[in-house]
Tab-separated table of N, CA and C in Angstrom:
chain	number	residue	atom	x	y	z
A	239	ASP	N	139.972	91.082	118.981
A	239	ASP	CA	141.302	90.519	118.985
A	239	ASP	C	142.339	91.615	119.226
A	240	LYS	N	143.588	91.234	119.176
A	240	LYS	CA	144.674	92.151	119.515
A	240	LYS	C	144.756	93.334	118.539
A	241	GLU	N	144.578	93.054	117.248
A	241	GLU	CA	144.664	94.109	116.235
A	241	GLU	C	143.564	95.151	116.410
A	242	ASP	N	142.352	94.687	116.641
A	242	ASP	CA	141.229	95.610	116.846
A	242	ASP	C	141.439	96.458	118.097
A	243	SER	N	141.943	95.841	119.147
A	243	SER	CA	142.211	96.579	120.391
A	243	SER	C	143.216	97.693	120.146
A	244	LEU	N	144.230	97.388	119.351
A	244	LEU	CA	145.255	98.379	119.029
A	244	LEU	C	144.664	99.536	118.219
A	245	LYS	N	143.817	99.218	117.246
A	245	LYS	CA	143.170	100.254	116.425
A	245	LYS	C	142.283	101.157	117.282
A	246	ILE	N	141.540	100.568	118.187
A	246	ILE	CA	140.662	101.350	119.074
A	246	ILE	C	141.498	102.253	119.978
A	247	ALA	N	142.588	101.719	120.505
A	247	ALA	CA	143.461	102.512	121.383
A	247	ALA	C	144.044	103.706	120.626
A	248	ARG	N	144.466	103.494	119.378
A	248	ARG	CA	145.014	104.594	118.571
A	248	ARG	C	143.947	105.633	118.255
A	249	LEU	N	142.740	105.179	117.977
A	249	LEU	CA	141.635	106.090	117.691
A	249	LEU	C	141.357	106.981	118.904
A	250	ILE	N	141.342	106.383	120.062
A	250	ILE	CA	141.081	107.133	121.294
A	250	ILE	C	142.197	108.142	121.564
A	251	GLN	N	143.432	107.772	121.249
A	251	GLN	CA	144.558	108.687	121.462
A	251	GLN	C	144.478	109.903	120.536
A	252	ARG	N	143.997	109.696	119.311
A	252	ARG	CA	143.962	110.769	118.320
A	252	ARG	C	142.864	111.792	118.555
A	253	PHE	N	141.726	111.360	119.095
A	253	PHE	CA	140.572	112.245	119.244
A	253	PHE	C	140.246	112.467	120.716
A	254	PRO	N	139.822	113.692	121.035
A	254	PRO	CA	139.327	113.911	122.405
A	254	PRO	C	138.079	113.048	122.634
A	255	ILE	N	137.911	112.581	123.823
A	255	ILE	CA	136.823	111.657	124.152
A	255	ILE	C	135.450	112.201	123.782
A	256	GLU	N	135.255	113.528	123.901
A	256	GLU	CA	133.944	114.109	123.599
A	256	GLU	C	133.653	114.159	122.096
A	257	GLU	N	134.679	113.958	121.245
A	257	GLU	CA	134.467	113.966	119.798
A	257	GLU	C	134.232	112.573	119.232
A	258	LEU	N	134.414	111.553	120.037
A	258	LEU	CA	134.193	110.185	119.565
A	258	LEU	C	132.695	109.945	119.377
A	259	PRO	N	132.337	109.146	118.375
A	259	PRO	CA	130.912	108.893	118.151
A	259	PRO	C	130.284	108.128	119.320
A	260	VAL	N	129.050	108.476	119.605
A	260	VAL	CA	128.324	107.834	120.693
A	260	VAL	C	127.201	106.996	120.089
A	261	VAL	N	127.141	105.755	120.491
A	261	VAL	CA	126.078	104.865	120.037
A	261	VAL	C	125.163	104.617	121.225
A	262	PRO	N	123.915	105.067	121.136
A	262	PRO	CA	123.014	104.881	122.278
A	262	PRO	C	122.651	103.402	122.466
A	263	ILE	N	122.608	102.990	123.698
A	263	ILE	CA	122.216	101.620	124.022
A	263	ILE	C	120.692	101.564	123.994
A	264	PRO	N	120.126	100.613	123.230
A	264	PRO	CA	118.664	100.557	123.152
A	264	PRO	C	118.044	100.148	124.490
A	265	ASN	N	116.884	100.745	124.795
A	265	ASN	CA	116.181	100.329	126.011
A	265	ASN	C	115.480	98.997	125.729
A	266	ASP	N	114.836	98.439	126.737
A	266	ASP	CA	114.211	97.120	126.596
A	266	ASP	C	113.152	97.101	125.501
A	267	GLU	N	112.363	98.166	125.418
A	267	GLU	CA	111.304	98.223	124.406
A	267	GLU	C	111.894	98.245	122.996
A	268	GLU	N	112.930	99.051	122.792
A	268	GLU	CA	113.582	99.111	121.477
A	268	GLU	C	114.208	97.762	121.116
A	269	GLU	N	114.810	97.137	122.095
A	269	GLU	CA	115.427	95.836	121.862
A	269	GLU	C	114.368	94.792	121.495
A	270	ASP	N	113.225	94.825	122.186
A	270	ASP	CA	112.127	93.909	121.864
A	270	ASP	C	111.614	94.148	120.449
A	271	ASN	N	111.489	95.423	120.069
A	271	ASN	CA	111.023	95.753	118.723
A	271	ASN	C	112.004	95.273	117.661
A	272	ARG	N	113.279	95.441	117.922
A	272	ARG	CA	114.296	94.968	116.977
A	272	ARG	C	114.250	93.453	116.856
A	273	ARG	N	114.084	92.787	117.994
A	273	ARG	CA	114.007	91.330	117.994
A	273	ARG	C	112.796	90.863	117.189
A	274	LEU	N	111.695	91.578	117.337
A	274	LEU	CA	110.478	91.258	116.593
A	274	LEU	C	110.711	91.413	115.089
A	275	CYS	N	111.405	92.470	114.709
A	275	CYS	CA	111.735	92.692	113.292
A	275	CYS	C	112.610	91.563	112.751
A	276	THR	N	113.598	91.179	113.531
A	276	THR	CA	114.500	90.105	113.117
A	276	THR	C	113.738	88.795	112.967
A	277	GLU	N	112.854	88.535	113.909
A	277	GLU	CA	112.063	87.305	113.849
A	277	GLU	C	111.173	87.304	112.613
A	278	GLN	N	110.568	88.445	112.311
A	278	GLN	CA	109.712	88.552	111.129
A	278	GLN	C	110.525	88.317	109.855
A	279	GLU	N	111.714	88.865	109.792
A	279	GLU	CA	112.581	88.654	108.626
A	279	GLU	C	112.937	87.177	108.476
A	280	ASN	N	113.248	86.516	109.593
A	280	ASN	CA	113.616	85.097	109.550
A	280	ASN	C	112.456	84.226	109.087
A	281	TRP	N	111.255	84.485	109.617
A	281	TRP	CA	110.097	83.695	109.199
A	281	TRP	C	109.741	83.966	107.739
A	282	THR	N	109.904	85.202	107.281
A	282	THR	CA	109.641	85.526	105.878
A	282	THR	C	110.626	84.784	104.976
A	283	ARG	N	111.878	84.736	105.396
A	283	ARG	CA	112.897	83.994	104.647
A	283	ARG	C	112.537	82.507	104.597
A	284	GLN	N	112.071	81.968	105.732
A	284	GLN	CA	111.663	80.558	105.803
A	284	GLN	C	110.481	80.295	104.874
A	285	LEU	N	109.545	81.229	104.802
A	285	LEU	CA	108.386	81.095	103.917
A	285	LEU	C	108.843	81.006	102.461
A	286	THR	N	109.716	81.899	102.068
A	286	THR	CA	110.233	81.903	100.697
A	286	THR	C	110.981	80.611	100.398
A	287	GLN	N	111.804	80.187	101.341
A	287	GLN	CA	112.582	78.965	101.161
A	287	GLN	C	111.660	77.751	100.977
A	288	SER	N	110.615	77.660	101.774
A	288	SER	CA	109.693	76.523	101.686
A	288	SER	C	108.911	76.546	100.379
A	289	LYS	N	108.486	77.728	99.960
A	289	LYS	CA	107.785	77.831	98.671
A	289	LYS	C	108.708	77.427	97.524
A	290	ASN	N	109.966	77.821	97.618
A	290	ASN	CA	110.934	77.437	96.585
A	290	ASN	C	111.161	75.927	96.568
A	291	ARG	N	111.209	75.304	97.751
A	291	ARG	CA	111.354	73.841	97.825
A	291	ARG	C	110.158	73.155	97.184
A	292	LEU	N	108.972	73.659	97.478
A	292	LEU	CA	107.763	73.079	96.898
A	292	LEU	C	107.776	73.248	95.379
A	293	HIS	N	108.151	74.421	94.924
A	293	HIS	CA	108.209	74.671	93.482
A	293	HIS	C	109.224	73.747	92.808
A	294	SER	N	110.340	73.477	93.484
A	294	SER	CA	111.347	72.588	92.898
A	294	SER	C	110.812	71.165	92.746
A	295	LEU	N	109.906	70.757	93.635
A	295	LEU	CA	109.275	69.436	93.486
A	295	LEU	C	108.471	69.364	92.188
A	296	PHE	N	107.750	70.425	91.895
A	296	PHE	CA	106.975	70.455	90.657
A	296	PHE	C	107.898	70.396	89.443
A	297	THR	N	109.007	71.090	89.521
A	297	THR	CA	109.975	71.076	88.419
A	297	THR	C	110.566	69.677	88.263
A	298	GLN	N	110.920	69.030	89.382
A	298	GLN	CA	111.460	67.668	89.329
A	298	GLN	C	110.448	66.692	88.746
A	299	ALA	N	109.178	66.924	89.043
A	299	ALA	CA	108.119	66.042	88.553
A	299	ALA	C	107.751	66.347	87.100
A	300	GLY	N	108.358	67.389	86.537
A	300	GLY	CA	108.077	67.739	85.147
A	300	GLY	C	106.853	68.612	84.966
A	301	LEU	N	106.312	69.122	86.067
A	301	LEU	CA	105.131	69.995	85.992
A	301	LEU	C	105.596	71.455	85.962
A	302	THR	N	106.175	71.834	84.848
A	302	THR	CA	106.763	73.171	84.746
A	302	THR	C	105.721	74.269	84.565
A	303	HIS	N	104.483	73.894	84.286
A	303	HIS	CA	103.432	74.919	84.145
A	303	HIS	C	102.986	75.464	85.508
A	304	ILE	N	103.350	74.776	86.596
A	304	ILE	CA	103.058	75.280	87.941
A	304	ILE	C	104.166	76.269	88.303
A	305	THR	N	103.795	77.521	88.453
A	305	THR	CA	104.781	78.558	88.778
A	305	THR	C	104.689	78.909	90.264
A	306	LYS	N	105.623	79.719	90.712
A	306	LYS	CA	105.606	80.164	92.109
A	306	LYS	C	104.349	80.974	92.396
A	307	LYS	N	103.827	81.600	91.375
A	307	LYS	CA	102.591	82.377	91.524
A	307	LYS	C	101.429	81.461	91.947
A	308	HIS	N	101.447	80.218	91.456
A	308	HIS	CA	100.403	79.252	91.814
A	308	HIS	C	100.501	78.813	93.276
A	309	LEU	N	101.629	79.059	93.906
A	309	LEU	CA	101.873	78.549	95.259
A	309	LEU	C	101.731	79.617	96.335
A	310	ARG	N	101.167	80.758	95.994
A	310	ARG	CA	101.053	81.864	96.959
A	310	ARG	C	100.059	81.585	98.082
A	311	THR	N	98.899	81.015	97.748
A	311	THR	CA	97.873	80.803	98.771
A	311	THR	C	97.777	79.327	99.149
A	312	LYS	N	97.261	79.084	100.333
A	312	LYS	CA	97.120	77.717	100.836
A	312	LYS	C	96.224	76.886	99.918
A	313	ALA	N	95.097	77.461	99.510
A	313	ALA	CA	94.151	76.733	98.655
A	313	ALA	C	94.799	76.345	97.327
A	314	ASN	N	95.490	77.279	96.705
A	314	ASN	CA	96.155	76.989	95.427
A	314	ASN	C	97.258	75.951	95.586
A	315	ARG	N	97.978	76.011	96.701
A	315	ARG	CA	99.043	75.027	96.935
A	315	ARG	C	98.447	73.627	97.044
A	316	GLU	N	97.341	73.503	97.778
A	316	GLU	CA	96.720	72.185	97.952
A	316	GLU	C	96.204	71.636	96.629
A	317	ILE	N	95.615	72.497	95.813
A	317	ILE	CA	95.142	72.079	94.486
A	317	ILE	C	96.327	71.632	93.636
A	318	SER	N	97.404	72.394	93.673
A	318	SER	CA	98.588	72.085	92.864
A	318	SER	C	99.257	70.790	93.318
A	319	VAL	N	99.346	70.575	94.626
A	319	VAL	CA	99.989	69.365	95.148
A	319	VAL	C	99.226	68.116	94.717
A	320	ALA	N	97.923	68.228	94.565
A	320	ALA	CA	97.118	67.088	94.114
A	320	ALA	C	97.518	66.647	92.706
A	321	LEU	N	98.140	67.526	91.945
A	321	LEU	CA	98.566	67.201	90.583
A	321	LEU	C	99.887	66.429	90.548
A	322	LEU	N	100.612	66.433	91.659
A	322	LEU	CA	101.912	65.759	91.707
A	322	LEU	C	101.762	64.242	91.640
A	323	PRO	N	102.718	63.562	91.000
A	323	PRO	CA	102.724	62.093	91.049
A	323	PRO	C	102.875	61.622	92.500
A	324	SER	N	102.400	60.427	92.790
A	324	SER	CA	102.347	59.929	94.171
A	324	SER	C	103.709	59.895	94.854
A	325	ARG	N	104.782	59.682	94.118
A	325	ARG	CA	106.106	59.598	94.755
A	325	ARG	C	106.579	60.939	95.316
A	326	TYR	N	105.952	62.036	94.912
A	326	TYR	CA	106.298	63.367	95.421
A	326	TYR	C	105.306	63.867	96.482
A	327	GLN	N	104.188	63.179	96.618
A	327	GLN	CA	103.099	63.645	97.477
A	327	GLN	C	103.501	63.823	98.943
A	328	LYS	N	104.155	62.823	99.526
A	328	LYS	CA	104.468	62.886	100.959
A	328	LYS	C	105.389	64.058	101.283
A	329	GLU	N	106.413	64.242	100.462
A	329	GLU	CA	107.323	65.362	100.705
A	329	GLU	C	106.582	66.687	100.553
A	330	ALA	N	105.733	66.773	99.540
A	330	ALA	CA	104.961	67.999	99.314
A	330	ALA	C	104.033	68.279	100.495
A	331	GLU	N	103.418	67.248	101.040
A	331	GLU	CA	102.520	67.430	102.185
A	331	GLU	C	103.287	67.913	103.420
A	332	ARG	N	104.508	67.410	103.603
A	332	ARG	CA	105.334	67.891	104.723
A	332	ARG	C	105.691	69.366	104.529
A	333	ILE	N	106.002	69.731	103.300
A	333	ILE	CA	106.314	71.138	103.014
A	333	ILE	C	105.080	72.001	103.253
A	334	LEU	N	103.904	71.498	102.887
A	334	LEU	CA	102.661	72.245	103.131
A	334	LEU	C	102.454	72.488	104.624
A	335	LYS	N	102.762	71.484	105.444
A	335	LYS	CA	102.635	71.650	106.898
A	335	LYS	C	103.581	72.738	107.402
A	336	VAL	N	104.801	72.738	106.884
A	336	VAL	CA	105.776	73.767	107.270
A	336	VAL	C	105.257	75.142	106.861
A	337	LEU	N	104.738	75.244	105.643
A	337	LEU	CA	104.208	76.520	105.156
A	337	LEU	C	103.059	77.012	106.032
A	338	ASP	N	102.184	76.105	106.443
A	338	ASP	CA	101.072	76.491	107.325
A	338	ASP	C	101.594	77.054	108.644
A	339	LEU	N	102.568	76.366	109.226
A	339	LEU	CA	103.144	76.810	110.497
A	339	LEU	C	103.815	78.176	110.347
A	340	VAL	N	104.582	78.339	109.285
A	340	VAL	CA	105.284	79.606	109.055
A	340	VAL	C	104.277	80.738	108.881
A	341	GLU	N	103.233	80.499	108.102
A	341	GLU	CA	102.221	81.539	107.883
A	341	GLU	C	101.489	81.891	109.177
A	342	GLN	N	101.217	80.893	110.017
A	342	GLN	CA	100.588	81.166	111.316
A	342	GLN	C	101.496	82.046	112.178
A	343	ASN	N	102.776	81.700	112.208
A	343	ASN	CA	103.730	82.484	112.999
A	343	ASN	C	103.847	83.905	112.470
A	344	LEU	N	103.848	84.062	111.159
A	344	LEU	CA	103.918	85.405	110.580
A	344	LEU	C	102.690	86.234	110.950
A	345	LYS	N	101.520	85.601	111.004
A	345	LYS	CA	100.311	86.328	111.414
A	345	LYS	C	100.419	86.787	112.868
A	346	LEU	N	100.922	85.903	113.732
A	346	LEU	CA	101.099	86.261	115.144
A	346	LEU	C	102.087	87.415	115.297
A	347	ILE	N	103.167	87.354	114.559
A	347	ILE	CA	104.172	88.419	114.620
A	347	ILE	C	103.587	89.722	114.105
A	348	GLU	N	102.811	89.634	113.039
A	348	GLU	CA	102.170	90.832	112.486
A	348	GLU	C	101.269	91.493	113.531
A	349	GLU	N	100.534	90.685	114.286
A	349	GLU	CA	99.679	91.225	115.353
A	349	GLU	C	100.526	91.903	116.436
A	350	GLU	N	101.639	91.267	116.798
A	350	GLU	CA	102.530	91.863	117.801
A	350	GLU	C	103.098	93.188	117.307
A	351	ILE	N	103.436	93.241	116.036
A	351	ILE	CA	103.976	94.474	115.452
A	351	ILE	C	102.921	95.573	115.491
A	352	LYS	N	101.678	95.230	115.170
A	352	LYS	CA	100.595	96.226	115.217
A	352	LYS	C	100.422	96.769	116.631
A	353	GLU	N	100.493	95.881	117.619
A	353	GLU	CA	100.386	96.312	119.017
A	353	GLU	C	101.543	97.236	119.393
A	354	ALA	N	102.741	96.875	118.953
A	354	ALA	CA	103.910	97.704	119.254
A	354	ALA	C	103.784	99.075	118.596
A	355	LEU	N	103.213	99.115	117.397
A	355	LEU	CA	103.016	100.395	116.702
A	355	LEU	C	102.006	101.274	117.425
A	356	LYS	N	100.983	100.645	118.001
A	356	LYS	CA	99.993	101.417	118.761
A	356	LYS	C	100.646	102.070	119.980
A	357	LYS	N	101.568	101.349	120.609
A	357	LYS	CA	102.242	101.861	121.801
A	357	LYS	C	103.277	102.932	121.466
A	358	ASN	N	103.955	102.755	120.332
A	358	ASN	CA	105.076	103.643	120.013
A	358	ASN	C	105.097	103.939	118.518
A	359	LYS	N	104.686	105.132	118.153
A	359	LYS	CA	104.626	105.527	116.738
A	359	LYS	C	106.021	105.605	116.110
A	360	ALA	N	107.053	105.880	116.913
A	360	ALA	CA	108.420	105.984	116.390
A	360	ALA	C	108.929	104.635	115.873
A	361	TYR	N	108.302	103.555	116.307
A	361	TYR	CA	108.673	102.208	115.875
A	361	TYR	C	108.391	102.014	114.384
A	362	ALA	N	107.563	102.871	113.805
A	362	ALA	CA	107.200	102.761	112.390
A	362	ALA	C	108.432	102.808	111.492
A	363	GLN	N	109.420	103.606	111.837
A	363	GLN	CA	110.629	103.704	111.015
A	363	GLN	C	111.375	102.371	110.990
A	364	THR	N	111.421	101.688	112.114
A	364	THR	CA	112.059	100.371	112.162
A	364	THR	C	111.287	99.390	111.299
A	365	ILE	N	109.963	99.447	111.392
A	365	ILE	CA	109.107	98.562	110.601
A	365	ILE	C	109.307	98.813	109.110
A	366	MET	N	109.408	100.074	108.729
A	366	MET	CA	109.550	100.416	107.314
A	366	MET	C	110.884	99.924	106.743
A	367	SER	N	111.855	99.659	107.591
A	367	SER	CA	113.154	99.182	107.117
A	367	SER	C	113.151	97.677	106.860
A	368	MET	N	112.057	97.000	107.252
A	368	MET	CA	111.991	95.552	107.113
A	368	MET	C	111.610	95.157	105.691
A	369	PRO	N	112.288	94.142	105.124
A	369	PRO	CA	111.889	93.666	103.801
A	369	PRO	C	110.554	92.941	103.875
A	370	GLY	N	109.795	93.002	102.809
A	370	GLY	CA	108.504	92.302	102.758
A	370	GLY	C	107.461	93.108	103.419
């Protein structure tokens, strides 16, 4: 906007051009790696969100002994969902399908990340900055 343009113009007037900070433009490979990291973060967030939705169903159904720890693996989730009253079953099954899809996508992304690491060891620093 106009205010930002004015601030940038004043900054340029105050400092010689060679003293201004330089931000390197990422090449295609770096951009792809960053995109992969962002995608992994988004799918991880979706996984957490879906597990939380499933856990809230158990809480609504009064099954407070089922914790998020019980919902970590596919097998445990299926066993736990069988304990839900029938009125919660369909929603829980839809959430299970979402969780399966998210976990499949995360595995695919993990494989892509491993391939990218084999090609470029410097990518490890970007990977280490990712949550989860």
